């Protein structure tokens, strides 16, 4: 009577579509449960899906080969595209600060890991397909594994008689080493470098407060007699002031507050609300007067501030100068928040779909700009499938472009890992391409990333599990773990000591750099709890895209040159 249910839930060497989907969903469901189990403050998280897949594959559960390949590749595409959209804006802006140094250290560690992998291949006679899997697992880099498998598939298509090992076997063996190796390195580095976490946190906070890119607002009372009677424009020109906005003004002896224009004249003891970077604001106040304690300038009676979301096409890709809200509506934009970053509302700033504008002015005028800007939070919550799938199509096309290099057996392609990632970075940097925009709400991005990586891990695990045990015995898995230690620990420790001793990097940032260089969210989660700080997340996001791209290329090159 229940034969159909027994067939669905038991191992099958030749599964149909329904049985394949059931196995896939079982691997993901159980994997999520296992991933929540904590040992101390460490858990496998979504990576547990792969290990559950290995277990199911070992005990005879299978997926239809065509479905498995589709699920694996589509999952990888969703995952890397979500990463690119999430970290794109902060990735490009980071190059104005420590991004170049961070990425140089991270890429150096990636290249060193590739060199160590090549040395293991030469001195131990390990096949390069296994060595690349070993490397990808030892540094917990899933896109690198995906790129290696795609490249092997390309070579297999051209040279049908050649047989290759599945790099996912070595990947699965060394992956736990990669996860726990980073955590061990973080703890080891703290004690070796004799880090005082409280002191280190204070040092970073003080530096961040002085950061020239941090947007602040401060009240200023005009006491410089040379500036009295001049317009704000004339004062800016005389002082050489740049990147400063005067959002509110209250004349001395008055309680009326208004948003001034550049033509507004300044009087003695007027109080201004100055918006800009910390350094620029402090310089302006020093030159014009002193910090004020006046509370009336913050009053909402005459001038109010309100957040508006850009959701109308009439405002997207328009500069603030083109919108000209001050002259048309007597409203002033002071700040723009994009992907969690605060940007000063300069006239040349181009608006992207989903940007949040902080607007100051008369409340009656707010309703007049509703149709121009949009401000529809409901629309932002609704997924824009045209933008999402349009971006994915472009990413797949970019990843499929063949790059011919002499002496290589097949052309290099960015593949399903790097193609969508680079596309997402560019789209998020410029706000979109044509009708395709970059905004995806935070919940949707997290869902896309988690869904994608679950599909990939489940498919890889189920396929690798079929021969995991026999390969572990055949190739001496314990020896592979030993080799993996060189790839895991040497680049990490070199990067830590170079970053700390030569470049004096803050330890909180260094920990984020370690997690980002190994693209390991489990290590990042551990570090934020271990340090009780979100500072590592910033460094993690800074290097993640560049590291992912380099790991993809290193994996492809090692396969193409030495397989």
Coordinates of C-alpha atoms in Angstrom, one line a residue, residues 68-497:
X68 CA 22.1 17.2 -10.4
X69 CA 24.3 19.2 -12.8
X70 CA 21.5 21.8 -13.2
X71 CA 20.9 22.2 -9.5
X72 CA 24.7 22.5 -8.8
X73 CA 25.3 25.1 -11.4
X74 CA 22.2 27.1 -10.8
X75 CA 22.8 27.2 -7.1
X76 CA 26.4 28.5 -7.7
X77 CA 25.1 31.2 -10.0
X78 CA 22.5 32.4 -7.4
X79 CA 25.1 32.4 -4.6
X80 CA 27.8 34.4 -6.3
X81 CA 25.3 36.9 -7.8
X82 CA 23.8 37.5 -4.4
X83 CA 27.3 38.1 -3.0
X84 CA 28.2 40.6 -5.7
X85 CA 25.0 42.6 -5.2
X86 CA 25.4 42.6 -1.5
X87 CA 29.0 43.8 -1.3
X88 CA 29.4 45.6 -4.6
X89 CA 29.0 49.2 -3.3
X90 CA 31.2 48.8 -0.3
X91 CA 33.8 46.9 -2.4
X92 CA 34.4 49.8 -4.7
X93 CA 34.2 52.5 -2.0
X94 CA 36.8 50.6 0.1
X95 CA 39.5 51.4 -2.3
X96 CA 39.4 55.0 -1.1
X97 CA 40.5 53.8 2.3
X98 CA 42.3 50.6 3.2
X99 CA 40.9 48.5 0.3
X100 CA 44.0 48.5 -1.8
X101 CA 46.2 47.2 1.1
X102 CA 43.6 44.7 2.3
X103 CA 43.1 43.3 -1.2
X104 CA 46.9 43.2 -1.8
X105 CA 47.4 41.1 1.3
X106 CA 44.4 38.9 0.6
X107 CA 45.4 38.3 -3.1
X108 CA 49.0 37.6 -1.9
X109 CA 47.7 34.9 0.4
X110 CA 45.6 33.4 -2.5
X111 CA 48.7 33.3 -4.8
X112 CA 50.8 31.8 -2.0
X113 CA 48.2 29.1 -1.5
X114 CA 48.3 28.3 -5.3
X115 CA 52.1 28.0 -5.1
X116 CA 51.9 25.6 -2.2
X117 CA 49.3 23.6 -4.1
X118 CA 51.6 23.3 -7.1
X119 CA 54.4 22.2 -4.8
X120 CA 52.2 19.5 -3.3
X121 CA 51.4 18.4 -6.8
X122 CA 55.1 18.2 -7.8
X123 CA 56.6 16.7 -4.7
X124 CA 53.8 14.2 -3.8
X125 CA 52.8 13.3 -7.4
X126 CA 49.2 14.1 -6.5
X127 CA 47.0 14.6 -9.5
X128 CA 46.2 18.3 -10.1
X129 CA 42.4 17.7 -10.1
X130 CA 42.7 16.3 -6.6
X131 CA 45.2 19.0 -5.6
X132 CA 42.8 21.8 -6.6
X133 CA 40.0 20.2 -4.7
X134 CA 42.3 19.9 -1.8
X135 CA 43.1 23.6 -2.1
X136 CA 39.5 24.7 -2.5
X137 CA 38.5 22.8 0.6
X138 CA 41.4 23.9 2.7
X139 CA 40.4 27.5 2.1
X140 CA 36.6 26.8 2.2
X141 CA 36.2 28.4 -1.3
X142 CA 33.1 27.0 -3.0
X143 CA 33.3 29.1 -6.3
X144 CA 36.9 27.8 -6.8
X145 CA 35.6 24.2 -6.7
X146 CA 32.8 25.2 -9.1
X147 CA 35.3 26.7 -11.5
X148 CA 37.5 23.6 -11.3
X149 CA 34.7 21.3 -12.1
X150 CA 33.5 23.4 -15.0
X151 CA 37.0 23.5 -16.5
X152 CA 37.4 19.8 -16.1
X153 CA 34.1 19.4 -17.9
X154 CA 35.3 21.6 -20.7
X155 CA 38.5 19.5 -21.1
X156 CA 36.4 16.3 -20.9
X157 CA 34.2 17.5 -23.7
X158 CA 37.2 18.2 -26.0
X159 CA 39.2 15.1 -25.0
X160 CA 36.6 12.4 -24.5
X161 CA 39.1 9.6 -23.8
X162 CA 40.6 11.3 -20.7
X163 CA 39.4 10.5 -17.2
X164 CA 39.5 12.9 -14.3
X165 CA 39.1 12.6 -10.6
X166 CA 36.2 14.5 -8.9
X167 CA 37.8 17.4 -7.0
X168 CA 34.8 17.5 -4.7
X169 CA 36.2 14.4 -2.9
X170 CA 39.3 16.2 -1.8
X171 CA 37.3 19.4 -1.2
X172 CA 35.0 17.5 1.2
X173 CA 37.9 16.0 3.1
X174 CA 39.7 19.2 3.8
X175 CA 36.7 21.6 4.2
X176 CA 36.4 21.1 7.9
X177 CA 40.1 21.7 8.2
X178 CA 39.6 25.0 6.5
X179 CA 36.8 26.1 8.8
X180 CA 38.5 25.1 12.0
X181 CA 42.0 26.1 10.8
X182 CA 41.0 29.8 10.4
X183 CA 39.4 29.8 13.9
X184 CA 42.5 28.2 15.4
X185 CA 44.7 30.8 13.6
X186 CA 42.6 33.7 15.0
X187 CA 43.0 32.4 18.5
X188 CA 46.7 31.6 18.0
X189 CA 47.4 35.0 16.5
X190 CA 45.7 36.8 19.4
X191 CA 48.0 35.1 22.0
X192 CA 51.2 35.3 19.9
X193 CA 50.7 39.0 19.1
X194 CA 49.6 39.6 22.7
X195 CA 46.5 41.5 21.7
X196 CA 44.5 43.5 24.3
X197 CA 41.0 43.3 22.7
X198 CA 39.6 46.3 24.7
X199 CA 42.5 48.5 23.8
X200 CA 42.4 47.4 20.2
X201 CA 38.7 48.1 20.0
X202 CA 39.2 51.6 21.4
X203 CA 42.0 52.3 18.9
X204 CA 39.8 51.4 16.0
X205 CA 36.8 53.4 17.3
X206 CA 39.0 56.5 17.7
X207 CA 40.4 56.1 14.2
X208 CA 36.9 55.6 12.7
X209 CA 35.7 58.8 14.4
X210 CA 38.5 60.7 12.7
X211 CA 37.8 58.9 9.4
X212 CA 37.6 61.5 6.6
X213 CA 34.7 59.6 4.9
X214 CA 32.4 59.3 7.9
X215 CA 29.4 61.7 7.5
X216 CA 28.5 63.7 10.6
X217 CA 26.4 66.8 11.4
X218 CA 27.4 69.5 13.8
X219 CA 26.0 72.9 14.9
X220 CA 28.2 75.9 14.3
X221 CA 27.8 79.5 15.6
X222 CA 29.3 82.1 13.3
X223 CA 31.8 84.4 15.1
X224 CA 34.2 85.2 12.3
X225 CA 33.5 88.9 11.6
X226 CA 35.1 88.7 8.1
X227 CA 32.3 86.4 7.0
X228 CA 29.4 88.5 8.2
X229 CA 27.2 89.8 5.3
X230 CA 28.5 87.3 2.8
X231 CA 26.5 84.6 1.1
X232 CA 27.1 80.9 1.9
X233 CA 28.5 80.5 -1.6
X234 CA 31.0 83.4 -1.1
X235 CA 32.1 81.9 2.3
X236 CA 32.6 78.5 0.7
X237 CA 34.7 80.1 -2.1
X238 CA 36.7 82.3 0.3
X239 CA 37.5 79.4 2.7
X240 CA 38.1 76.8 -0.1
X241 CA 35.4 74.7 1.5
X242 CA 34.5 71.5 -0.3
X243 CA 32.0 68.7 0.3
X244 CA 30.0 70.6 3.0
X245 CA 26.2 71.1 3.2
X246 CA 24.4 73.6 5.3
X247 CA 21.1 71.9 6.0
X248 CA 19.6 74.4 8.5
X249 CA 20.1 78.0 9.5
X250 CA 18.8 80.0 12.5
X251 CA 19.4 83.7 12.6
X252 CA 20.7 85.1 15.9
X253 CA 17.9 86.3 18.2
X254 CA 15.3 84.3 16.2
X255 CA 13.6 81.0 16.7
X256 CA 12.8 80.5 13.0
X257 CA 14.7 77.7 11.3
X258 CA 14.9 77.3 7.5
X259 CA 16.9 75.5 4.9
X260 CA 19.2 78.1 3.3
X261 CA 20.3 78.4 -0.3
X262 CA 23.8 79.2 -1.4
X263 CA 22.7 82.8 -1.9
X264 CA 21.6 83.2 1.8
X265 CA 23.5 85.9 3.7
X266 CA 25.2 85.0 7.0
X267 CA 24.9 87.3 10.0
X268 CA 26.9 87.5 13.2
X269 CA 26.1 84.7 15.7
X270 CA 23.9 82.8 13.2
X271 CA 23.7 79.1 13.9
X272 CA 24.2 76.6 11.1
X273 CA 23.7 72.9 10.9
X274 CA 26.8 71.7 9.0
X275 CA 26.9 68.2 7.3
X276 CA 29.9 66.5 5.8
X277 CA 32.9 64.4 6.7
X278 CA 34.3 64.7 10.2
X279 CA 37.4 66.4 9.1
X280 CA 35.7 68.8 6.7
X281 CA 33.1 69.8 9.3
X282 CA 35.7 70.4 12.0
X283 CA 37.8 72.5 9.6
X284 CA 34.8 74.6 8.6
X285 CA 33.8 75.3 12.2
X286 CA 37.3 76.2 13.1
X287 CA 37.4 78.8 10.3
X288 CA 34.0 80.3 10.8
X289 CA 33.3 80.2 14.5
X290 CA 32.7 77.6 17.2
X291 CA 30.6 74.6 18.0
X292 CA 27.1 75.7 19.2
X293 CA 24.9 74.2 21.9
X294 CA 21.8 75.9 20.4
X295 CA 18.8 73.5 20.4
X296 CA 16.4 75.6 18.4
X297 CA 18.2 74.9 15.1
X298 CA 17.2 71.2 15.6
X299 CA 13.5 72.1 16.0
X300 CA 11.1 70.4 13.7
X301 CA 8.5 73.2 14.0
X302 CA 9.5 75.1 10.9
X303 CA 11.9 72.7 9.1
X304 CA 11.5 69.0 9.2
X305 CA 13.6 66.1 8.0
X306 CA 12.2 63.0 6.3
X307 CA 13.5 59.9 4.6
X308 CA 12.5 59.2 1.0
X309 CA 13.2 56.1 -1.0
X310 CA 13.9 56.4 -4.7
X311 CA 11.4 54.2 -6.5
X312 CA 10.3 56.2 -9.5
X313 CA 12.0 56.0 -12.9
X314 CA 11.9 59.9 -13.0
X315 CA 14.5 60.1 -10.3
X316 CA 16.7 57.0 -11.1
X317 CA 20.1 57.8 -12.6
X318 CA 19.4 61.5 -12.2
X319 CA 21.9 63.7 -10.3
X320 CA 20.7 65.8 -7.4
X321 CA 21.6 68.9 -9.5
X322 CA 19.2 67.7 -12.2
X323 CA 16.4 67.1 -9.7
X324 CA 17.1 70.6 -8.3
X325 CA 14.8 70.1 -5.3
X326 CA 15.9 73.2 -3.5
X327 CA 15.0 75.7 -6.2
X328 CA 11.8 73.8 -7.2
X329 CA 10.5 72.8 -3.8
X330 CA 12.7 74.6 -1.2
X331 CA 13.9 71.2 -0.1
X332 CA 17.5 70.1 0.6
X333 CA 19.0 66.6 0.4
X334 CA 21.7 66.2 3.0
X335 CA 22.6 62.5 2.8
X336 CA 22.0 59.5 0.7
X337 CA 22.1 56.0 2.2
X338 CA 23.0 53.2 -0.3
X339 CA 23.5 49.6 0.7
X340 CA 24.1 50.7 4.3
X341 CA 26.7 53.4 3.3
X342 CA 26.1 57.1 4.0
X343 CA 27.0 59.4 1.1
X344 CA 27.1 63.2 1.2
X345 CA 24.4 64.6 -1.0
X346 CA 26.7 66.4 -3.5
X347 CA 25.0 67.9 -6.6
X348 CA 26.9 65.5 -8.9
X349 CA 25.7 62.4 -7.0
X350 CA 23.7 60.1 -9.3
X351 CA 20.7 58.4 -7.6
X352 CA 20.2 54.7 -7.8
X353 CA 16.9 52.7 -7.4
X354 CA 16.4 52.0 -3.7
X355 CA 18.5 54.8 -2.4
X356 CA 17.3 56.5 0.8
X357 CA 17.4 60.3 0.8
X358 CA 17.4 62.3 4.0
X359 CA 15.6 65.5 2.9
X360 CA 15.2 68.7 5.0
X361 CA 12.6 71.4 4.4
X362 CA 9.1 72.5 4.7
X363 CA 6.7 69.6 5.4
X364 CA 4.1 70.9 3.0
X365 CA 6.6 70.4 0.2
X366 CA 7.2 66.8 1.0
X367 CA 4.0 65.6 -0.6
X368 CA 4.8 67.5 -3.8
X369 CA 8.0 65.4 -4.5
X370 CA 6.2 62.1 -3.8
X371 CA 5.5 61.5 -7.5
X372 CA 9.0 62.6 -8.5
X373 CA 10.9 60.3 -6.1
X374 CA 8.4 57.7 -5.3
X375 CA 9.0 56.7 -1.7
X376 CA 7.1 53.4 -2.1
X377 CA 8.5 51.0 0.5
X378 CA 6.0 48.4 -0.6
X379 CA 7.6 48.4 -4.1
X380 CA 11.0 47.8 -2.6
X381 CA 9.7 44.8 -0.7
X382 CA 8.4 43.2 -3.9
X383 CA 11.0 41.3 -5.9
X384 CA 11.8 42.7 -9.3
X385 CA 12.3 39.5 -11.3
X386 CA 13.1 41.4 -14.5
X387 CA 16.2 42.9 -12.8
X388 CA 17.1 39.7 -11.0
X389 CA 16.9 37.3 -13.9
X390 CA 18.1 39.9 -16.4
X391 CA 21.2 40.3 -14.3
X392 CA 21.7 36.6 -14.1
X393 CA 21.4 36.3 -17.9
X394 CA 24.1 38.9 -18.4
X395 CA 26.3 37.1 -15.8
X396 CA 25.9 33.8 -17.6
X397 CA 26.8 35.4 -21.0
X398 CA 29.8 37.1 -19.5
X399 CA 30.9 33.9 -17.9
X400 CA 30.6 32.0 -21.2
X401 CA 32.9 34.3 -23.2
X402 CA 35.9 32.2 -24.3
X403 CA 39.3 33.7 -23.7
X404 CA 41.9 32.1 -25.9
X405 CA 45.4 31.8 -24.5
X406 CA 48.1 30.0 -26.6
X407 CA 49.3 26.7 -25.3
X408 CA 46.2 26.0 -23.2
X409 CA 44.1 23.0 -24.2
X410 CA 40.8 24.9 -23.9
X411 CA 40.0 28.6 -23.7
X412 CA 39.6 30.2 -20.2
X413 CA 36.1 31.2 -19.3
X414 CA 35.0 33.2 -16.3
X415 CA 32.4 30.5 -15.8
X416 CA 29.3 30.3 -13.6
X417 CA 31.3 31.5 -10.6
X418 CA 33.2 34.6 -11.8
X419 CA 30.8 35.7 -14.6
X420 CA 27.7 36.4 -12.4
X421 CA 29.9 37.8 -9.6
X422 CA 31.7 40.4 -11.8
X423 CA 28.3 41.3 -13.4
X424 CA 26.7 41.8 -10.0
X425 CA 29.6 44.0 -8.9
X426 CA 29.3 46.2 -11.9
X427 CA 25.5 46.5 -11.7
X428 CA 25.6 47.3 -8.0
X429 CA 28.4 49.9 -8.6
X430 CA 26.5 51.8 -11.3
X431 CA 23.0 51.1 -10.0
X432 CA 21.9 49.1 -13.0
X433 CA 22.2 48.5 -16.7
X434 CA 19.3 50.0 -18.7
X435 CA 16.0 48.7 -17.1
X436 CA 17.9 46.3 -14.9
X437 CA 18.6 47.8 -11.5
X438 CA 20.8 46.6 -8.7
X439 CA 18.4 47.0 -5.7
X440 CA 17.3 43.8 -4.1
X441 CA 16.1 44.0 -0.5
X442 CA 18.2 42.5 2.2
X443 CA 15.9 39.6 3.0
X444 CA 15.8 38.6 -0.7
X445 CA 19.6 38.8 -1.1
X446 CA 20.1 36.5 2.0
X447 CA 17.5 34.1 0.7
X448 CA 19.1 34.0 -2.8
X449 CA 22.6 33.4 -1.3
X450 CA 21.4 30.7 1.2
X451 CA 19.2 29.0 -1.4
X452 CA 22.0 29.0 -4.0
X453 CA 24.7 27.6 -1.7
X454 CA 22.3 25.0 -0.3
X455 CA 21.5 23.7 -3.8
X456 CA 25.2 23.6 -4.7
X457 CA 26.3 21.9 -1.5
X458 CA 23.6 19.3 -1.6
X459 CA 24.3 18.4 -5.3
X460 CA 28.1 18.3 -4.7
X461 CA 27.8 16.3 -1.5
X462 CA 25.3 13.7 -3.0
X463 CA 27.5 13.2 -6.0
X464 CA 30.8 13.0 -4.1
X465 CA 29.3 10.7 -1.4
X466 CA 29.0 7.9 -3.9
X467 CA 32.8 7.3 -3.9
X468 CA 33.9 9.4 -0.9
X469 CA 34.8 6.5 1.5
X470 CA 36.6 4.4 -1.2
X471 CA 38.5 7.5 -2.3
X472 CA 39.4 8.4 1.4
X473 CA 40.9 4.9 1.8
X474 CA 42.4 4.8 -1.7
X475 CA 44.2 8.2 -1.4
X476 CA 44.8 8.1 2.3
X477 CA 42.5 10.9 3.4
X478 CA 44.5 11.5 6.6
X479 CA 47.5 12.3 4.4
X480 CA 45.4 14.7 2.4
X481 CA 44.4 16.4 5.6
X482 CA 48.1 16.8 6.4
X483 CA 48.8 18.3 3.0
X484 CA 45.8 20.6 3.5
X485 CA 47.3 22.0 6.6
X486 CA 50.1 23.6 4.6
X487 CA 47.5 25.3 2.3
X488 CA 45.4 26.4 5.3
X489 CA 47.9 27.7 7.8
X490 CA 51.0 29.0 5.9
X491 CA 49.2 31.8 3.9
X492 CA 47.1 32.8 6.9
X493 CA 50.0 33.2 9.3
X494 CA 52.2 35.0 6.7
X495 CA 49.4 37.4 6.0
X496 CA 48.8 38.0 9.8
X497 CA 52.4 38.7 10.6

